[in-house]
Coordinates of C-alpha atoms and ligand atoms in Angstrom, one line a residue:
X11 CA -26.5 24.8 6.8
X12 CA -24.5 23.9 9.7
X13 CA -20.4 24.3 9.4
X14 CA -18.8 20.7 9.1
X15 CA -15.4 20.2 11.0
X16 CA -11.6 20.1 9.4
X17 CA -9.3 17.6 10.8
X18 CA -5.9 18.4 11.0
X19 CA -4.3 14.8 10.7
X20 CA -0.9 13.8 10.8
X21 CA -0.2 10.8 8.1
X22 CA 3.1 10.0 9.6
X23 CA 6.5 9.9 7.7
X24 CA 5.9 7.5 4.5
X25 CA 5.3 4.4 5.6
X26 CA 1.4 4.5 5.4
X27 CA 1.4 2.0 8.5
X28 CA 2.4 5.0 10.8
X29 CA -0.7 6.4 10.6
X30 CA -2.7 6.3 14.2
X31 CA -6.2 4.9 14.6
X32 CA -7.6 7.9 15.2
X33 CA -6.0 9.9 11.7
X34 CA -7.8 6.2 9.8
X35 CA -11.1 7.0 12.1
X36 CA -11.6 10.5 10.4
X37 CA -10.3 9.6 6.9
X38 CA -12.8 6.7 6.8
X39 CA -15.7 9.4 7.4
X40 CA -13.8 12.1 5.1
X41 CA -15.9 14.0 2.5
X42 CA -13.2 16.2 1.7
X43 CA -9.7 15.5 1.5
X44 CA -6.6 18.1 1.3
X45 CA -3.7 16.5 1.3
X46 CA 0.3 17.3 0.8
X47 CA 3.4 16.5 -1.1
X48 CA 5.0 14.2 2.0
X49 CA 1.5 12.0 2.6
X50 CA 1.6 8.8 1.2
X51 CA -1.2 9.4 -1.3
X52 CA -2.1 5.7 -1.1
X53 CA -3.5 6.8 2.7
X54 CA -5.9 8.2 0.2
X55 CA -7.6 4.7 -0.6
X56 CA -9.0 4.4 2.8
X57 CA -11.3 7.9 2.5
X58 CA -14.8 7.1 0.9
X59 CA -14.5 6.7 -2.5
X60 CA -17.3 9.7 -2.9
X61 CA -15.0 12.1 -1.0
X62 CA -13.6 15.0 -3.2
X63 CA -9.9 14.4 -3.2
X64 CA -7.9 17.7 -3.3
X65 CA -4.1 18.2 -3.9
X66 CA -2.6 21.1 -2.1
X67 CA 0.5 21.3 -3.8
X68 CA -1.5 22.2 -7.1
X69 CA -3.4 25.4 -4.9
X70 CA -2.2 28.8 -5.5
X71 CA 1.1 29.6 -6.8
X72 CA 4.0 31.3 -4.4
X73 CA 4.5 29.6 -0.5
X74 CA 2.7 32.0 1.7
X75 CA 0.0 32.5 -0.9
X76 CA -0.3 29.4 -1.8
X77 CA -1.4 28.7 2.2
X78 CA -3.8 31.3 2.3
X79 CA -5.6 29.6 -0.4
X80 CA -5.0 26.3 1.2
X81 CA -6.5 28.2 4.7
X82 CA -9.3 29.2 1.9
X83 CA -10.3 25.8 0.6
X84 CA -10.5 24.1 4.3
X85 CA -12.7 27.1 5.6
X86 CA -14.7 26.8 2.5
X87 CA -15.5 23.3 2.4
X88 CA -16.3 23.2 5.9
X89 CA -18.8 26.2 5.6
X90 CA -20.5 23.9 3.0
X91 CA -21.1 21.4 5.8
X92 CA -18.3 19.2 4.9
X93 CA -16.0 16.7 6.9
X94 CA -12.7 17.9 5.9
X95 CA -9.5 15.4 6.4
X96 CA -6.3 18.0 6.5
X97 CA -3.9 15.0 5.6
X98 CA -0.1 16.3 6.1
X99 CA 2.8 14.9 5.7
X100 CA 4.8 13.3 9.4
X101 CA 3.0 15.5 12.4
X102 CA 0.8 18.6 12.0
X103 CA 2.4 20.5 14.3
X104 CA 6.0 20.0 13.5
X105 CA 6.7 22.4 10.6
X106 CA 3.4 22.0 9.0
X107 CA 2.6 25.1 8.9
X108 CA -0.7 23.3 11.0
X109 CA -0.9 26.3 13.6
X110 CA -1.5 28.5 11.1
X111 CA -4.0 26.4 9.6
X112 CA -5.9 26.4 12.6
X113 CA -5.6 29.8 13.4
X114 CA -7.5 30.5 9.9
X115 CA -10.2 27.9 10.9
X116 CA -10.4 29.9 14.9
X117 CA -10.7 33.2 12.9
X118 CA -13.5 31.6 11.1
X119 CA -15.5 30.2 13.4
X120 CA -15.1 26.4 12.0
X121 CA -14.3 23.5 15.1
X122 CA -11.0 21.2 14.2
X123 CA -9.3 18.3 16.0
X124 CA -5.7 18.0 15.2
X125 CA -4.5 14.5 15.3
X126 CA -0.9 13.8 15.6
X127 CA 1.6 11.8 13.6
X128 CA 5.2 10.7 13.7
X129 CA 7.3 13.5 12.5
X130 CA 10.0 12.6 10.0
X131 CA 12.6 13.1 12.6
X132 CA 11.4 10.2 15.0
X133 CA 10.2 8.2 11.5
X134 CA 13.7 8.5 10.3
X135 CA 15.3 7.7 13.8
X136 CA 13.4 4.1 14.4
X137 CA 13.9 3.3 10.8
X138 CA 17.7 4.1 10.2
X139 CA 18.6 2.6 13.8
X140 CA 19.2 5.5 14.9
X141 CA 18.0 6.4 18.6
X142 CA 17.6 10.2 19.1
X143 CA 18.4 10.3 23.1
X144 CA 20.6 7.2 24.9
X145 CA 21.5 6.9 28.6
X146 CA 24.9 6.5 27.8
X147 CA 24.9 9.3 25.3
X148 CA 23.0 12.1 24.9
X149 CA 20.0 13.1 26.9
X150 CA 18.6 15.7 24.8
X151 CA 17.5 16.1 21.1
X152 CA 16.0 19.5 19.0
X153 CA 14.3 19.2 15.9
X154 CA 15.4 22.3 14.1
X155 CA 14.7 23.8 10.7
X156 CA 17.2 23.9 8.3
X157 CA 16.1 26.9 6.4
X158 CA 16.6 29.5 9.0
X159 CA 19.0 31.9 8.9
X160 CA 20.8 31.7 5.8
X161 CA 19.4 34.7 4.2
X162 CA 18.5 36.4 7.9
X163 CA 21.6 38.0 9.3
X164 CA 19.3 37.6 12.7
X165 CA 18.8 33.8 13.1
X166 CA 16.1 33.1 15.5
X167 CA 18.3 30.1 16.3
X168 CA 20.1 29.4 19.1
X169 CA 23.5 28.2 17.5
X170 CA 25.7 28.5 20.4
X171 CA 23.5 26.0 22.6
X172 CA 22.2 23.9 20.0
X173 CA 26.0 23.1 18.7
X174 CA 27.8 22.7 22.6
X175 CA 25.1 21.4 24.4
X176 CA 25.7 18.5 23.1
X177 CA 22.4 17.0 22.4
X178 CA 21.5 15.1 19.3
X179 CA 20.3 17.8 16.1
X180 CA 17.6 17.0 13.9
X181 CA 17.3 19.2 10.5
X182 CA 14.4 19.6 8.5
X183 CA 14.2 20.7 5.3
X184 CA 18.2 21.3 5.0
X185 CA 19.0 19.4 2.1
X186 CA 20.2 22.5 -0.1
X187 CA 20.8 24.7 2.9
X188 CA 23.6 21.6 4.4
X189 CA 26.8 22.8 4.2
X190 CA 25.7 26.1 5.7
X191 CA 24.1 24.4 8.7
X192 CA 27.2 21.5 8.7
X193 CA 29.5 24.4 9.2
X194 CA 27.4 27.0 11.4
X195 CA 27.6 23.8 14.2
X196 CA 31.4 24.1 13.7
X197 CA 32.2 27.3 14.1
X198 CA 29.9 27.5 17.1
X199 CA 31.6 24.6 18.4
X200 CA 30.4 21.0 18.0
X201 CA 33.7 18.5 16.5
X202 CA 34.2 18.6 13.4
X203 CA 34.1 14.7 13.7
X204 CA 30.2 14.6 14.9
X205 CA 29.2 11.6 13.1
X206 CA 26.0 12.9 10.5
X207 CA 23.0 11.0 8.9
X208 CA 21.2 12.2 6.1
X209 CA 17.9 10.0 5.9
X210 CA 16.1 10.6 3.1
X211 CA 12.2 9.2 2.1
X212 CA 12.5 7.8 5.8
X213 CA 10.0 4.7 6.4
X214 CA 9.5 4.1 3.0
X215 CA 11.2 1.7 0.2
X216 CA 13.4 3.8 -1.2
X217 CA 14.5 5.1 1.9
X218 CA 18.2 6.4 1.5
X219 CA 20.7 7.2 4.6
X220 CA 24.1 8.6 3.7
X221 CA 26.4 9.1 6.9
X222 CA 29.6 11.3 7.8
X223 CA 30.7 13.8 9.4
X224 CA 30.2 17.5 10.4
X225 CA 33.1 18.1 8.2
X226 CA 32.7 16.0 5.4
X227 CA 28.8 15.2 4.8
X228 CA 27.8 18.1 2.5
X229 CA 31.2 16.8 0.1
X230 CA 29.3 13.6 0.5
X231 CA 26.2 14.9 -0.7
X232 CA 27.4 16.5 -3.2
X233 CA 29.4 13.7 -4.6
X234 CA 26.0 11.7 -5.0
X235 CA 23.6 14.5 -5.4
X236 CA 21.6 13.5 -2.6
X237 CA 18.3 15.4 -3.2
X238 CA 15.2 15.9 -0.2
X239 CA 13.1 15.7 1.4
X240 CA 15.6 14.5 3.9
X241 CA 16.1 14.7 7.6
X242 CA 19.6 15.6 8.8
X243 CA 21.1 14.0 12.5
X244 CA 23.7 15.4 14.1
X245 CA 25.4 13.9 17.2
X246 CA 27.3 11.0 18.4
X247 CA 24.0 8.7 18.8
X248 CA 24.5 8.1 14.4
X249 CA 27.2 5.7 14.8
X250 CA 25.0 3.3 17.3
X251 CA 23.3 2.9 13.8
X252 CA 26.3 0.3 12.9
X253 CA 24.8 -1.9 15.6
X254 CA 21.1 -1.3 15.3
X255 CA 20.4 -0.7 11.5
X256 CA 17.0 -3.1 10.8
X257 CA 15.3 -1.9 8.1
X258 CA 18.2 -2.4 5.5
X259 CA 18.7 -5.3 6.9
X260 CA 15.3 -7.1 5.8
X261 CA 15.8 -9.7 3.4
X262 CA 13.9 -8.5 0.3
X263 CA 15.6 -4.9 0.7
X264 CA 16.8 -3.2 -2.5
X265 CA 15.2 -5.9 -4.3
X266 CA 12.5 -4.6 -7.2
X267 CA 9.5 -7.2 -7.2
X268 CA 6.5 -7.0 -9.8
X269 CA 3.2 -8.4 -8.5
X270 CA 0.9 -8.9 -11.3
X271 CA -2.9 -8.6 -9.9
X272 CA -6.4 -7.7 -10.4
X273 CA -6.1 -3.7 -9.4
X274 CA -8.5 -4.4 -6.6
X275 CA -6.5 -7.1 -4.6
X276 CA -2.9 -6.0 -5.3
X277 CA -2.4 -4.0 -1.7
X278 CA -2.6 -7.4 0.1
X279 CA 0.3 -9.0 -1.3
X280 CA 2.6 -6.0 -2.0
X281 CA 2.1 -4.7 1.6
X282 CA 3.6 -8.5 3.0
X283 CA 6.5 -8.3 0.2
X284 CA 6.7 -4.4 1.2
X285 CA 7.0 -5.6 5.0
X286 CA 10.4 -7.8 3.7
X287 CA 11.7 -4.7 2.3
X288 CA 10.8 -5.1 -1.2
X289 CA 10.4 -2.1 -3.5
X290 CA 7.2 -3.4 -5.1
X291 CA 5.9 -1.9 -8.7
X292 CA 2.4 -3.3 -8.9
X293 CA 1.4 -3.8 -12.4
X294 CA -2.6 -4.8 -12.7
X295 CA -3.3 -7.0 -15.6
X296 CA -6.5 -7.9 -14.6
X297 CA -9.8 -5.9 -14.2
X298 CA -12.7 -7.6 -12.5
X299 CA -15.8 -6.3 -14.0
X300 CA -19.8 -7.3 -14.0
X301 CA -20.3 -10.5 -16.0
X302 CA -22.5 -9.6 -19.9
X303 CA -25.7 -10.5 -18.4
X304 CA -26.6 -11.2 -14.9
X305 CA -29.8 -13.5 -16.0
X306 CA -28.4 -16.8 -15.4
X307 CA -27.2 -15.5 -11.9
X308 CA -29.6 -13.7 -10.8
X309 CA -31.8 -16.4 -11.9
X310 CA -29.9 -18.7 -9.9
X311 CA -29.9 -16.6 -6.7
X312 CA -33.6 -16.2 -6.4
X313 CA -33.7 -19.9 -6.6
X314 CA -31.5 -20.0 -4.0
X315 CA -33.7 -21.8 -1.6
X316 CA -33.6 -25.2 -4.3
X317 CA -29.9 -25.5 -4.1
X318 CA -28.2 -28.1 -2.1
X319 CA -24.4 -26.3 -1.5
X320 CA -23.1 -22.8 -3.0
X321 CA -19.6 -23.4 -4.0
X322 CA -16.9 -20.1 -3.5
X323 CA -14.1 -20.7 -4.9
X324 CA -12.0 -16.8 -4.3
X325 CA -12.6 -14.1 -3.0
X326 CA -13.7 -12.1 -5.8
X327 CA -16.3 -14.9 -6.4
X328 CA -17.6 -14.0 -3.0
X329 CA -17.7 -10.3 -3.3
X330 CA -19.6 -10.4 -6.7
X331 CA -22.1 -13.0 -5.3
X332 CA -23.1 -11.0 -2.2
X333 CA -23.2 -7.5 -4.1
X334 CA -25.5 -9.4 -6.4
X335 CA -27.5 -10.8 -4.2
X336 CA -27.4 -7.4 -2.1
X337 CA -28.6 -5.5 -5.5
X338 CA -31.7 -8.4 -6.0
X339 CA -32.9 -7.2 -2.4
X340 CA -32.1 -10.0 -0.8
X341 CA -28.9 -10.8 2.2
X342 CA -27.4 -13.9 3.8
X343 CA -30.9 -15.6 5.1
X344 CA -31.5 -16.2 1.4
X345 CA -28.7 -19.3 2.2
X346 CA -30.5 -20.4 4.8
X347 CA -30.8 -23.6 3.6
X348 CA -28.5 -24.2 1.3
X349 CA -24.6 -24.9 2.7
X350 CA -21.6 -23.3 1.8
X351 CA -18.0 -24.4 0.6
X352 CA -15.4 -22.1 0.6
X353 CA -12.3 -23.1 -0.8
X354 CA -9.3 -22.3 1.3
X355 CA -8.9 -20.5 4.3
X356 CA -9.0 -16.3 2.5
X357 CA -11.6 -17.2 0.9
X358 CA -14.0 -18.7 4.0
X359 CA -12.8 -15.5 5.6
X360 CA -14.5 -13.7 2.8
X361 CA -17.3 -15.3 3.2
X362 CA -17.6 -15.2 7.1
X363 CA -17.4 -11.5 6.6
X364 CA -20.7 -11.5 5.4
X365 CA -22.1 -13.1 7.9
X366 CA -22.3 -16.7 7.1
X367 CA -19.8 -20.0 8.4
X368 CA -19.1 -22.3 5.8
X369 CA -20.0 -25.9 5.7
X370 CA -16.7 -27.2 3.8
X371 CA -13.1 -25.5 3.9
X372 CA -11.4 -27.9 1.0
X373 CA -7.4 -27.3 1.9
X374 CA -6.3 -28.0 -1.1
X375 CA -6.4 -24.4 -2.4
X376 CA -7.4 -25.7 -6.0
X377 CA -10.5 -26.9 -7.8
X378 CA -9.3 -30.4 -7.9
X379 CA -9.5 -30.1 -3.7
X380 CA -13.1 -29.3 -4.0
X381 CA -13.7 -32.0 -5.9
X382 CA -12.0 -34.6 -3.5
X383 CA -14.4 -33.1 -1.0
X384 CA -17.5 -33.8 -2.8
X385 CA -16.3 -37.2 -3.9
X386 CA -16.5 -38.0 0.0
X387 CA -20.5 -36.9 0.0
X388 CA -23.8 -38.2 -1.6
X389 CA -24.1 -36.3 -4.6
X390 CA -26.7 -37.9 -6.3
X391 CA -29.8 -35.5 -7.5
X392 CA -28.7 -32.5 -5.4
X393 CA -28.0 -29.5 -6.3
X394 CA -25.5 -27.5 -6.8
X395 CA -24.6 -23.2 -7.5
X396 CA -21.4 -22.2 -8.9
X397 CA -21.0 -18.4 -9.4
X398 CA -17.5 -18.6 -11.4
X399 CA -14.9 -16.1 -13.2
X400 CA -15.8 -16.2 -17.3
X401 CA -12.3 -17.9 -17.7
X402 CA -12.5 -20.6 -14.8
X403 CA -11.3 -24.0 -16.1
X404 CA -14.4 -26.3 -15.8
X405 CA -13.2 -28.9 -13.4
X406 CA -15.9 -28.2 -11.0
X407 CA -19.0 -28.4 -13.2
X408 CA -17.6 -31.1 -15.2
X409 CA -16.5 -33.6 -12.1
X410 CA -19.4 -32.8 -10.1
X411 CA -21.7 -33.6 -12.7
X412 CA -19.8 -37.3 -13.1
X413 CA -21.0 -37.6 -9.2
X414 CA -24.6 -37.2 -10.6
X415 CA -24.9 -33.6 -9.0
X416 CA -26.6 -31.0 -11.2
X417 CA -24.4 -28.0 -11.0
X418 CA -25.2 -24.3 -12.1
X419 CA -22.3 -22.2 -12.9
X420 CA -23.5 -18.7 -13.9
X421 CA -20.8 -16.0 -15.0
X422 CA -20.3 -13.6 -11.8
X423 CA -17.4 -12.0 -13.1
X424 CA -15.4 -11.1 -16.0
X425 CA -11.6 -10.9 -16.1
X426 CA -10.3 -8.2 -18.6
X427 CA -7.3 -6.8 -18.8
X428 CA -6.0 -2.9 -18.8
X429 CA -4.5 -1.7 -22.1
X430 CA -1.1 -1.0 -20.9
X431 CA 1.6 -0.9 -18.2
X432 CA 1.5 1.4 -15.3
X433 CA 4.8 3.7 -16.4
X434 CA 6.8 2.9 -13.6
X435 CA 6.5 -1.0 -14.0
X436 CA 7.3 -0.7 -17.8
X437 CA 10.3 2.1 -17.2
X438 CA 11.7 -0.6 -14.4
X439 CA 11.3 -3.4 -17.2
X440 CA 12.9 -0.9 -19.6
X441 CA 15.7 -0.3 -17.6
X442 CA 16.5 -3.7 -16.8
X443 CA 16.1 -3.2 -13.1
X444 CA 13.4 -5.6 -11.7
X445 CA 14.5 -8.7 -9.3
X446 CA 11.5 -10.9 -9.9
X447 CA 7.8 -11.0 -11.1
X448 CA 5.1 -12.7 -9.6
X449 CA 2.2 -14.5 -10.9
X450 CA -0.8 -15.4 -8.9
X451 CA -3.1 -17.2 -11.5
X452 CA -2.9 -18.1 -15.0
X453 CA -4.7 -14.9 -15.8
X454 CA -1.8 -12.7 -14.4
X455 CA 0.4 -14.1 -17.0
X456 CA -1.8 -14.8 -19.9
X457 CA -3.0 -11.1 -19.5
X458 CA 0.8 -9.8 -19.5
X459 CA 1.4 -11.2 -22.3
X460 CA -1.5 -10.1 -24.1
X461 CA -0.7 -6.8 -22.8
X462 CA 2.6 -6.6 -24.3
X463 CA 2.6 -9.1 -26.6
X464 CA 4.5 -12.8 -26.2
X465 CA 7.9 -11.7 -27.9
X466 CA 7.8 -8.7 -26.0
X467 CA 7.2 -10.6 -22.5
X468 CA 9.7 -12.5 -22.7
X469 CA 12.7 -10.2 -24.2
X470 CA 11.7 -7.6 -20.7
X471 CA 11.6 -10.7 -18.5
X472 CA 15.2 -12.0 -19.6
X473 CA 17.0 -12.1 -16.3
X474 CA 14.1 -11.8 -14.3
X475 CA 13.2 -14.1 -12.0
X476 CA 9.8 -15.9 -12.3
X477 CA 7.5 -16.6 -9.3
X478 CA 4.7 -18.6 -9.5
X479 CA 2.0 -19.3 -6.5
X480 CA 1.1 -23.0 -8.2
X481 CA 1.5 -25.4 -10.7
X482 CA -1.4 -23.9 -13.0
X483 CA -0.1 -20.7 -13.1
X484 CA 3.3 -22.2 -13.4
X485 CA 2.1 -24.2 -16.6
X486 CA 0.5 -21.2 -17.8
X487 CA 3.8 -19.7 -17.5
X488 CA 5.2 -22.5 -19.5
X489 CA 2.8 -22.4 -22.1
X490 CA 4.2 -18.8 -22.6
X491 CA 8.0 -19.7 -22.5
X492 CA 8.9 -19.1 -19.1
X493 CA 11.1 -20.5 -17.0
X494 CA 9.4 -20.6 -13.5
X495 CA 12.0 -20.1 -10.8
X496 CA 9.9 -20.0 -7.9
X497 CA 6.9 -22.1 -6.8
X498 CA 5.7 -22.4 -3.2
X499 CA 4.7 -26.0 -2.1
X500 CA 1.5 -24.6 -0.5
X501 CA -0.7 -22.2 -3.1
X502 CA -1.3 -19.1 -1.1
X503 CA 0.4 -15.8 -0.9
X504 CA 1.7 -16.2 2.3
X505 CA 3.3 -19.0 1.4
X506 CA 4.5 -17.3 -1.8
X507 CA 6.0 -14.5 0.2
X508 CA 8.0 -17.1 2.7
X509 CA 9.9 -18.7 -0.9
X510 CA 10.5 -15.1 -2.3
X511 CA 12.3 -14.4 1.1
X512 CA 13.8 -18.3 1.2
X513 CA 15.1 -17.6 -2.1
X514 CA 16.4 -14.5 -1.7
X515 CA 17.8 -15.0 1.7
Ligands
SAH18 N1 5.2 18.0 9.3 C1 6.3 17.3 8.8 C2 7.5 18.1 8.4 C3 7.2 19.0 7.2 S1 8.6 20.0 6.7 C4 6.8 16.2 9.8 O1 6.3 16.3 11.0 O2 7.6 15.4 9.5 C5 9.2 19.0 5.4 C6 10.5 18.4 5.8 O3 10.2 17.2 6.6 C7 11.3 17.8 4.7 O4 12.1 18.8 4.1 C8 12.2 16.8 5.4 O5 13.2 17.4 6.1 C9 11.2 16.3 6.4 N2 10.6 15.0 5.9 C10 9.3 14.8 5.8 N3 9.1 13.5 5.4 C11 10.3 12.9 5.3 C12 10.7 11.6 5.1 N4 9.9 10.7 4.7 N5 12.0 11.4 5.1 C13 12.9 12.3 5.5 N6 12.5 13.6 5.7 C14 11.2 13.9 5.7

């Protein structure tokens, strides 16, 4: 067998947006992946589901040990063939130990790319406001370790230079080692009144900046026990953050927003509330999953030339009707005759993703809009094929059949719901600590209450405020005795994102 190939790839800082094109290229074709503390393990979702998914913090034991094993497993994996994805945490090659890595993979005769990232220090930079060099300031910066030296009486850094040359200091990995390092740049010179940012969990929501001075930030720290993994700036360039702080800034920052979704389709939404600045605890209380039988369907779809319109009415109801008609054998020329409404705009995207342009994009994003569409055309006789959710309400079917179509509506999809709370959402609700919940459908909320029972739902949601995408979902909500605080005029997510921030703001 021939040796695969490792790639060393740098998943940038948190954020999982800082990724390059090129670390997503080789994850999407990963068949192994090894990845660290500091990666955003949700960069995870985009390797193949099939690739084996390996944790380097739980290899080996001790530090240096523990990378020989890690060395191990990549040389390993690749002798078995494999495409390896190295994920590490900010850039490879900045205190990832990533030189070593590839040295072990040289040794051993195995090829490797190494694919950069945005180290912590430039991640924490752009995100606290914080510019590293500036004309009028500092034209020189040094990313430094902050675990040198404290036990060596031999540092192999330059103290002297680094503290009068006057150029802007970036620790890593000096959390517990601060107050050494804080003092060290004193006594080899650098004012005591150096302004100081510690930026912890850079780039990502609960990123935390705590700022001083040479003198005074480790008393700082210690007064709030600031914990890593944190970066530490030194030099004069902190106090432009005053001016140019963003990311705090954003309107949904610090706020603590549930989305209630299907598992699958959660990302969307939480990654637009994310963008706001929202800490967002995702809380699934729905799982999509195959319909009992697929008879009437499948029935359906091999009669697919007799039908007059297919009718789409989400996403999911697209995805479940192409896989089906993908697992019968058959693709998109089996609609070759028949035309397709999809309603609103995600869900005609869906559809065109698969290759075919709808006929009819109702705008009004519920069933009633689809129904005002087909009021407008000659239903008489024709036929009509609506793959639906088990729960769907039956406007559809029952409207269309007043217009004398004949209209199918085979199951394509069950909505269940998980047994409990992921532990973070219900801790959060626990504690008292969540801003808002949103609801998407009348599911979300029916589901949550039959997770946690009615009494239960509404005692954790006291104080919280309710956020509805439309009036069905907000009735639902209703129905259950909640107040609904929150309801875009248009139904989308988008447009439920823009109130969350009107509100808010
Ligand atoms: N290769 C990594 C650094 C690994 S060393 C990179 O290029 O960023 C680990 C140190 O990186 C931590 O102790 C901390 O100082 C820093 N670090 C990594 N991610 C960080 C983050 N999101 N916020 C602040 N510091 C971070």
């Amino acid at each position: 067998m021939s040796n695969g190939i490792v790639y060393l790839v740098g998943a940038g800082p948190g954020d999982p947006a800082l990724i390059t094109l090129r670390g997503m290229e080789c994850l999407k074709i990963a068949e192994v992946v090894v990845y660290d503390y500091l990666a955003n393990e949700q960069l995870l979702n985009h390797a193949p589901e099939s690739a084996e998914r390996i944790y380097a913090g739980k290899i080996g034991g001790r530090h240096n040990q523990g990378q020989d094993e890690i060395n191990n497993v990549l040389v390993e994996k690749a002798k078995n063939g494999k495409i390896v994805v190295r994920l590490k945490g900010g850039d490879p090659f900045v205190f990832g130990r990533g030189g070593e890595e590839c040295e072990a993979l040289r040794n051993a005769g195995i090829s490797f790319e190494v694919v950069p990232g945005v180290t912590a220090a430039i991640g924490a930079s752009a995100y606290a406001g914080i510019p590293l060099t500036h004309r009028d300031i500092t034209a020189s910066v040094a990313f430094v370790t902050g675990q040198e030296g404290k036990e060596k009486n031999e540092s192999n850094i330059d103290w002297d230079r680094l503290s009068l040359g006057g150029g802007t200091v970036v620790f890593y990995m000096g959390v517990t080692t601060l107050r050494h390092n804080m003092q060290r740049m004193v006594e080899h010179g650098r004012s005591p009144d150096t302004p100081v940012a510690l930026v912890r969990w850079a780039t990502t929501p609960c990123q935390q900046i705590l700022v001083g001075t040479l003198a005074d930030i480790a008393d700082r720290a210690d007064e709030c026990g600031f914990k890593p993994p944190a970066v530490t700036i030194v030099g004069e360039v902190v106090s432009l953050r005053e001016k140019l702080q963003w990311f705090d800034k954003r309107i949904l920052c610090g706020k603590k927003i549930i989305v209630t979704r299907a598992a699958e389709q959660a990302g969307e939404f939480s990654v637009k509330l994310a963008a706001r600045g929202a800490t967002v605890l995702e809380c699934p209380t729905i799982r999509l999953v195959e319909p009992d039988s697929w008879q009437l369907l499948d029935l359906a779809i091999r009669d697919l030339q007799n039908y007059d319109w297919l009718i789409l009415t989400s996403g999911n109801a697209v995805r479940f009707f192409f896989q089906r008609l993908e697992s019968l054998g058959l693709d998109a020329r089996a609609l070759a005759h028949c035309r397709v409404c999809a309603l609103g705009p995600k869900t005609a995207d869906e559809v065109r993703s698969f290759g075919i342009k709808p006929d009819l994009v109702p705008t009004d994003y519920k069933a009633e809009g689809v129904v005002e569409e087909f009021s407008r055309l000659d239903l008489l006789n024709s036929r009509l094929l609506y793959p639906r959710a088990d729960k769907a309400r039956d406007v559809i079917p029952r409207e269309l059949k007043l217009l004398g179509a004949h209209v199918d509506s085979p199951v394509a999809y069950r909505n269940i719901f998980p047994e409990r709370l992921p532990p973070e959402t219900l801790f959060a609700l626990e504690k008292r600590s969540v801003d808002c919940i949103t609801f998407t459908s009348s599911s979300t909320v029916q589901n949550l209450a039959a997770m946690l029972g009615e009494e239960l739902m509404l005692d954790m949601l006291k104080g919280v405020l309710v956020a509805s995408i439309g009036p069905i979902t907000s009735k639902s909500c209703r129905d259950l005795g909640l107040k609904v605080d929150i309801e875009p005029a248009v139904h989308t997510l988008d447009a439920l994102a823009t109130a969350l921030e009107a509100h808010f703001g």
